[in-house]
Every structure is written in structure tokens, then in C-alpha cells.
Amino acid sequence: ELYVAWAFQASGDDGRARDAYTNVRTAANAALALTPDAAELHLALAFADAGLGNKDEALRAGHRASELLPVSRDVLSGSSILIWLAQVEVRVGDNDAAFDPISKALAAPSGGSISSALLKLDPVWDPLRKDPRFARLLAEGEAPVSTAPKP
């Protein structure tokens, strides 16, 4: 349903997007009543709130997801959560905040959840493109990583 909301929003059908975001929010809250520590449900709630214009609630839910599944506990899933958090931050217009989780995710093994190529291509990052910090992130992400043993 969240992807449906995004599709409606992208096509300019704000009314149907709002209905879909409301459905996601209702379902996520119901599921969270049963499993309050499910990071993915907090993310769904964060995106629904972002789509509904509830900035503070969206940020709170996104940060809760990253607390529940940090990189220190699960490097691959934690990196993905960081990227989703950054996307929530961009969606609510908190572009400055998005740089920290992106940087952390790029520094960790991400299992393909983020790369310089994805940052370059994915339109979700368009609001960050003119910021010099974005160019630095791209450059850092493209730096070759040596896997050869040191002498």
C-alpha cells in the first residue's frame, strides 16, 4: 500500500495518495500494537506520516526504527534502515539531517542498499544534489577500497 501511495503521489493524485497513506498509517499502528519493536513497521509509519505531512511523527518513527535495528546489531539491515531514515528525512524536508545516515550507511557494508551509483540515479535524492556535501558523499562512496593485505 505504501508503494501505491508513492505512485499516486508521483502521478499527482494527492487525494488517492492521502487515502493510501492513511491506510498504511492505520495498518502500521495496528500492527505495532502487537509487535512494538518491529523496525519495519516503524518505517512504514514514518513514510505514511511523511506523506500525510506529519513531519515530527515521521521523524520520530524513522528514528525509532534506526534505534531498534542499528548497524551495530545487524550491519546489512541496519544500513538499509539508515537509508530509509534518510529518505524519510528528505521527504519531510529535513535535508541536512539526511547526510548523517547516508554517510554511515556508505561506510558500512550495505548489501546493496546504497552505493554511489544508487545515490546518483535515484530521484528521491534530488533535493540533495545541489548541496556540496552530496558530491562529497558520492566521491567517498566511489573511493576504491583495498582488500589486499597490508605488507
mmCIF file of C-alpha atoms in Angstrom:
data_model
loop_
_atom_site.group_PDB
_atom_site.id
_atom_site.type_symbol
_atom_site.label_atom_id
_atom_site.label_comp_id
_atom_site.label_asym_id
_atom_site.label_seq_id
_atom_site.Cartn_x
_atom_site.Cartn_y
_atom_site.Cartn_z
ATOM 1 C CA GLU A 1 0.000 0.000 0.000
ATOM 2 C CA LEU A 2 2.927 2.336 0.661
ATOM 3 C CA TYR A 3 4.155 1.867 -2.908
ATOM 4 C CA VAL A 4 0.626 2.587 -4.107
ATOM 5 C CA ALA A 5 0.666 5.837 -2.108
ATOM 6 C CA TRP A 6 4.011 6.785 -3.654
ATOM 7 C CA ALA A 7 2.691 6.007 -7.132
ATOM 8 C CA PHE A 8 -0.412 8.142 -6.606
ATOM 9 C CA GLN A 9 1.716 10.954 -5.226
ATOM 10 C CA ALA A 10 4.148 10.752 -8.152
ATOM 11 C CA SER A 11 1.251 10.902 -10.607
ATOM 12 C CA GLY A 12 -0.188 13.970 -8.886
ATOM 13 C CA ASP A 13 -3.251 12.219 -7.465
ATOM 14 C CA ASP A 14 -2.910 13.697 -3.991
ATOM 15 C CA GLY A 15 -6.354 12.607 -2.806
ATOM 16 C CA ARG A 16 -5.765 8.940 -3.527
ATOM 17 C CA ALA A 17 -2.216 9.213 -2.180
ATOM 18 C CA ARG A 18 -3.591 10.639 1.066
ATOM 19 C CA ASP A 19 -6.104 7.780 1.320
ATOM 20 C CA ALA A 20 -3.346 5.222 0.754
ATOM 21 C CA TYR A 21 -1.043 6.895 3.306
ATOM 22 C CA THR A 22 -3.913 6.890 5.799
ATOM 23 C CA ASN A 23 -4.422 3.157 5.191
ATOM 24 C CA VAL A 24 -0.725 2.495 5.733
ATOM 25 C CA ARG A 25 -0.737 4.561 8.915
ATOM 26 C CA THR A 26 -3.780 2.714 10.282
ATOM 27 C CA ALA A 27 -2.339 -0.710 9.426
ATOM 28 C CA ALA A 28 1.105 0.129 10.817
ATOM 29 C CA ASN A 29 -0.341 1.383 14.092
ATOM 30 C CA ALA A 30 -2.487 -1.744 14.429
ATOM 31 C CA ALA A 31 0.494 -3.994 13.753
ATOM 32 C CA LEU A 32 2.699 -2.002 16.136
ATOM 33 C CA ALA A 33 0.178 -2.630 18.907
ATOM 34 C CA LEU A 34 1.027 -6.325 18.505
ATOM 35 C CA THR A 35 4.758 -6.031 17.757
ATOM 36 C CA PRO A 36 6.016 -2.678 19.040
ATOM 37 C CA ASP A 37 9.674 -3.456 18.369
ATOM 38 C CA ALA A 38 9.329 -4.168 14.637
ATOM 39 C CA ALA A 39 11.623 -1.672 12.921
ATOM 40 C CA GLU A 40 9.990 -2.162 9.522
ATOM 41 C CA LEU A 41 6.585 -1.190 10.940
ATOM 42 C CA HIS A 42 8.045 1.994 12.386
ATOM 43 C CA LEU A 43 9.448 2.753 8.930
ATOM 44 C CA ALA A 44 6.068 2.203 7.297
ATOM 45 C CA LEU A 45 4.554 4.540 9.861
ATOM 46 C CA ALA A 46 7.317 7.082 9.215
ATOM 47 C CA PHE A 47 6.658 7.102 5.466
ATOM 48 C CA ALA A 48 2.892 7.279 5.983
ATOM 49 C CA ASP A 49 3.282 10.231 8.346
ATOM 50 C CA ALA A 50 5.704 11.901 5.934
ATOM 51 C CA GLY A 51 3.160 11.507 3.146
ATOM 52 C CA LEU A 52 0.442 12.949 5.363
ATOM 53 C CA GLY A 53 2.579 15.950 6.280
ATOM 54 C CA ASN A 54 3.160 14.865 9.883
ATOM 55 C CA LYS A 55 6.849 15.794 9.987
ATOM 56 C CA ASP A 56 7.530 15.332 13.706
ATOM 57 C CA GLU A 57 5.724 11.989 13.845
ATOM 58 C CA ALA A 58 7.516 10.802 10.709
ATOM 59 C CA LEU A 59 10.928 11.685 12.103
ATOM 60 C CA ARG A 60 10.129 10.116 15.471
ATOM 61 C CA ALA A 61 9.038 6.843 13.838
ATOM 62 C CA GLY A 62 12.044 6.794 11.489
ATOM 63 C CA HIS A 63 14.493 7.357 14.312
ATOM 64 C CA ARG A 64 12.756 4.685 16.382
ATOM 65 C CA ALA A 65 13.295 2.204 13.538
ATOM 66 C CA SER A 66 17.022 3.011 13.460
ATOM 67 C CA GLU A 67 17.213 2.594 17.250
ATOM 68 C CA LEU A 68 15.526 -0.800 17.060
ATOM 69 C CA LEU A 69 17.815 -2.132 14.336
ATOM 70 C CA PRO A 70 21.143 -0.290 14.468
ATOM 71 C CA VAL A 71 24.124 -1.114 12.279
ATOM 72 C CA SER A 72 25.907 -2.364 15.404
ATOM 73 C CA ARG A 73 23.294 -5.116 15.756
ATOM 74 C CA ASP A 74 22.809 -6.036 12.092
ATOM 75 C CA VAL A 75 25.131 -4.358 9.624
ATOM 76 C CA LEU A 76 23.116 -5.136 6.487
ATOM 77 C CA SER A 77 19.616 -4.460 7.783
ATOM 78 C CA GLY A 78 20.857 -1.586 9.920
ATOM 79 C CA SER A 79 22.396 0.051 6.843
ATOM 80 C CA SER A 80 19.115 -0.324 4.991
ATOM 81 C CA ILE A 81 17.240 1.247 7.900
ATOM 82 C CA LEU A 82 19.642 4.204 7.802
ATOM 83 C CA ILE A 83 18.908 4.753 4.111
ATOM 84 C CA TRP A 84 15.161 4.553 4.703
ATOM 85 C CA LEU A 85 15.549 7.040 7.569
ATOM 86 C CA ALA A 86 17.438 9.405 5.255
ATOM 87 C CA GLN A 87 14.644 9.079 2.702
ATOM 88 C CA VAL A 88 12.065 9.973 5.363
ATOM 89 C CA GLU A 89 14.158 12.992 6.315
ATOM 90 C CA VAL A 90 14.323 14.123 2.685
ATOM 91 C CA ARG A 91 10.587 13.570 2.208
ATOM 92 C CA VAL A 92 9.783 15.860 5.158
ATOM 93 C CA GLY A 93 12.305 18.474 4.006
ATOM 94 C CA ASP A 94 14.933 17.821 6.681
ATOM 95 C CA ASN A 95 17.691 17.563 4.082
ATOM 96 C CA ASP A 96 20.526 18.491 6.437
ATOM 97 C CA ALA A 97 19.709 15.558 8.710
ATOM 98 C CA ALA A 98 19.772 13.079 5.815
ATOM 99 C CA PHE A 99 23.519 13.357 5.292
ATOM 100 C CA ASP A 100 24.459 11.616 8.540
ATOM 101 C CA PRO A 101 22.585 8.347 7.944
ATOM 102 C CA ILE A 102 23.669 8.255 4.298
ATOM 103 C CA SER A 103 27.299 8.707 5.312
ATOM 104 C CA LYS A 104 27.039 5.995 7.971
ATOM 105 C CA ALA A 105 25.395 3.582 5.541
ATOM 106 C CA LEU A 106 28.045 4.215 2.889
ATOM 107 C CA ALA A 107 30.753 3.499 5.453
ATOM 108 C CA ALA A 108 29.235 0.137 6.405
ATOM 109 C CA PRO A 109 28.747 -2.963 4.291
ATOM 110 C CA SER A 110 25.278 -2.312 2.939
ATOM 111 C CA GLY A 111 24.435 -5.386 0.915
ATOM 112 C CA GLY A 112 23.406 -3.177 -1.971
ATOM 113 C CA SER A 113 21.011 -0.920 -0.067
ATOM 114 C CA ILE A 114 23.129 2.096 -1.015
ATOM 115 C CA SER A 115 26.007 2.960 -3.292
ATOM 116 C CA SER A 116 27.278 5.996 -5.127
ATOM 117 C CA ALA A 117 25.544 4.724 -8.250
ATOM 118 C CA LEU A 118 22.193 4.485 -6.462
ATOM 119 C CA LEU A 119 22.663 7.936 -4.975
ATOM 120 C CA LYS A 120 23.314 9.295 -8.465
ATOM 121 C CA LEU A 121 20.317 7.614 -10.080
ATOM 122 C CA ASP A 122 17.511 7.539 -7.523
ATOM 123 C CA PRO A 123 15.298 10.639 -7.825
ATOM 124 C CA VAL A 124 14.490 10.517 -4.110
ATOM 125 C CA TRP A 125 17.864 12.195 -3.563
ATOM 126 C CA ASP A 126 17.154 15.075 -5.978
ATOM 127 C CA PRO A 127 16.640 17.585 -3.126
ATOM 128 C CA LEU A 128 20.244 16.930 -2.017
ATOM 129 C CA ARG A 129 22.005 17.124 -5.379
ATOM 130 C CA LYS A 130 22.964 20.823 -5.284
ATOM 131 C CA ASP A 131 24.455 20.548 -1.797
ATOM 132 C CA PRO A 132 28.274 20.191 -1.880
ATOM 133 C CA ARG A 133 28.018 17.547 0.859
ATOM 134 C CA PHE A 134 26.198 15.312 -1.613
ATOM 135 C CA ALA A 135 29.106 15.497 -4.077
ATOM 136 C CA ARG A 136 31.490 14.623 -1.233
ATOM 137 C CA LEU A 137 29.365 11.595 -0.310
ATOM 138 C CA LEU A 138 29.457 10.432 -3.911
ATOM 139 C CA ALA A 139 33.231 10.837 -4.043
ATOM 140 C CA GLU A 140 33.699 8.999 -0.750
ATOM 141 C CA GLY A 141 31.456 6.181 -1.936
ATOM 142 C CA GLU A 142 33.435 5.822 -5.162
ATOM 143 C CA ALA A 143 36.830 5.688 -3.458
ATOM 144 C CA PRO A 144 38.409 2.297 -4.105
ATOM 145 C CA VAL A 145 38.551 0.035 -1.097
ATOM 146 C CA SER A 146 41.678 -2.065 -0.933
ATOM 147 C CA THR A 147 41.083 -5.669 0.034
ATOM 148 C CA ALA A 148 44.712 -6.649 -0.358
ATOM 149 C CA PRO A 149 46.546 -7.499 2.844
ATOM 150 C CA LYS A 150 48.913 -4.840 4.057
ATOM 151 C CA PRO A 151 52.603 -5.735 3.987
#
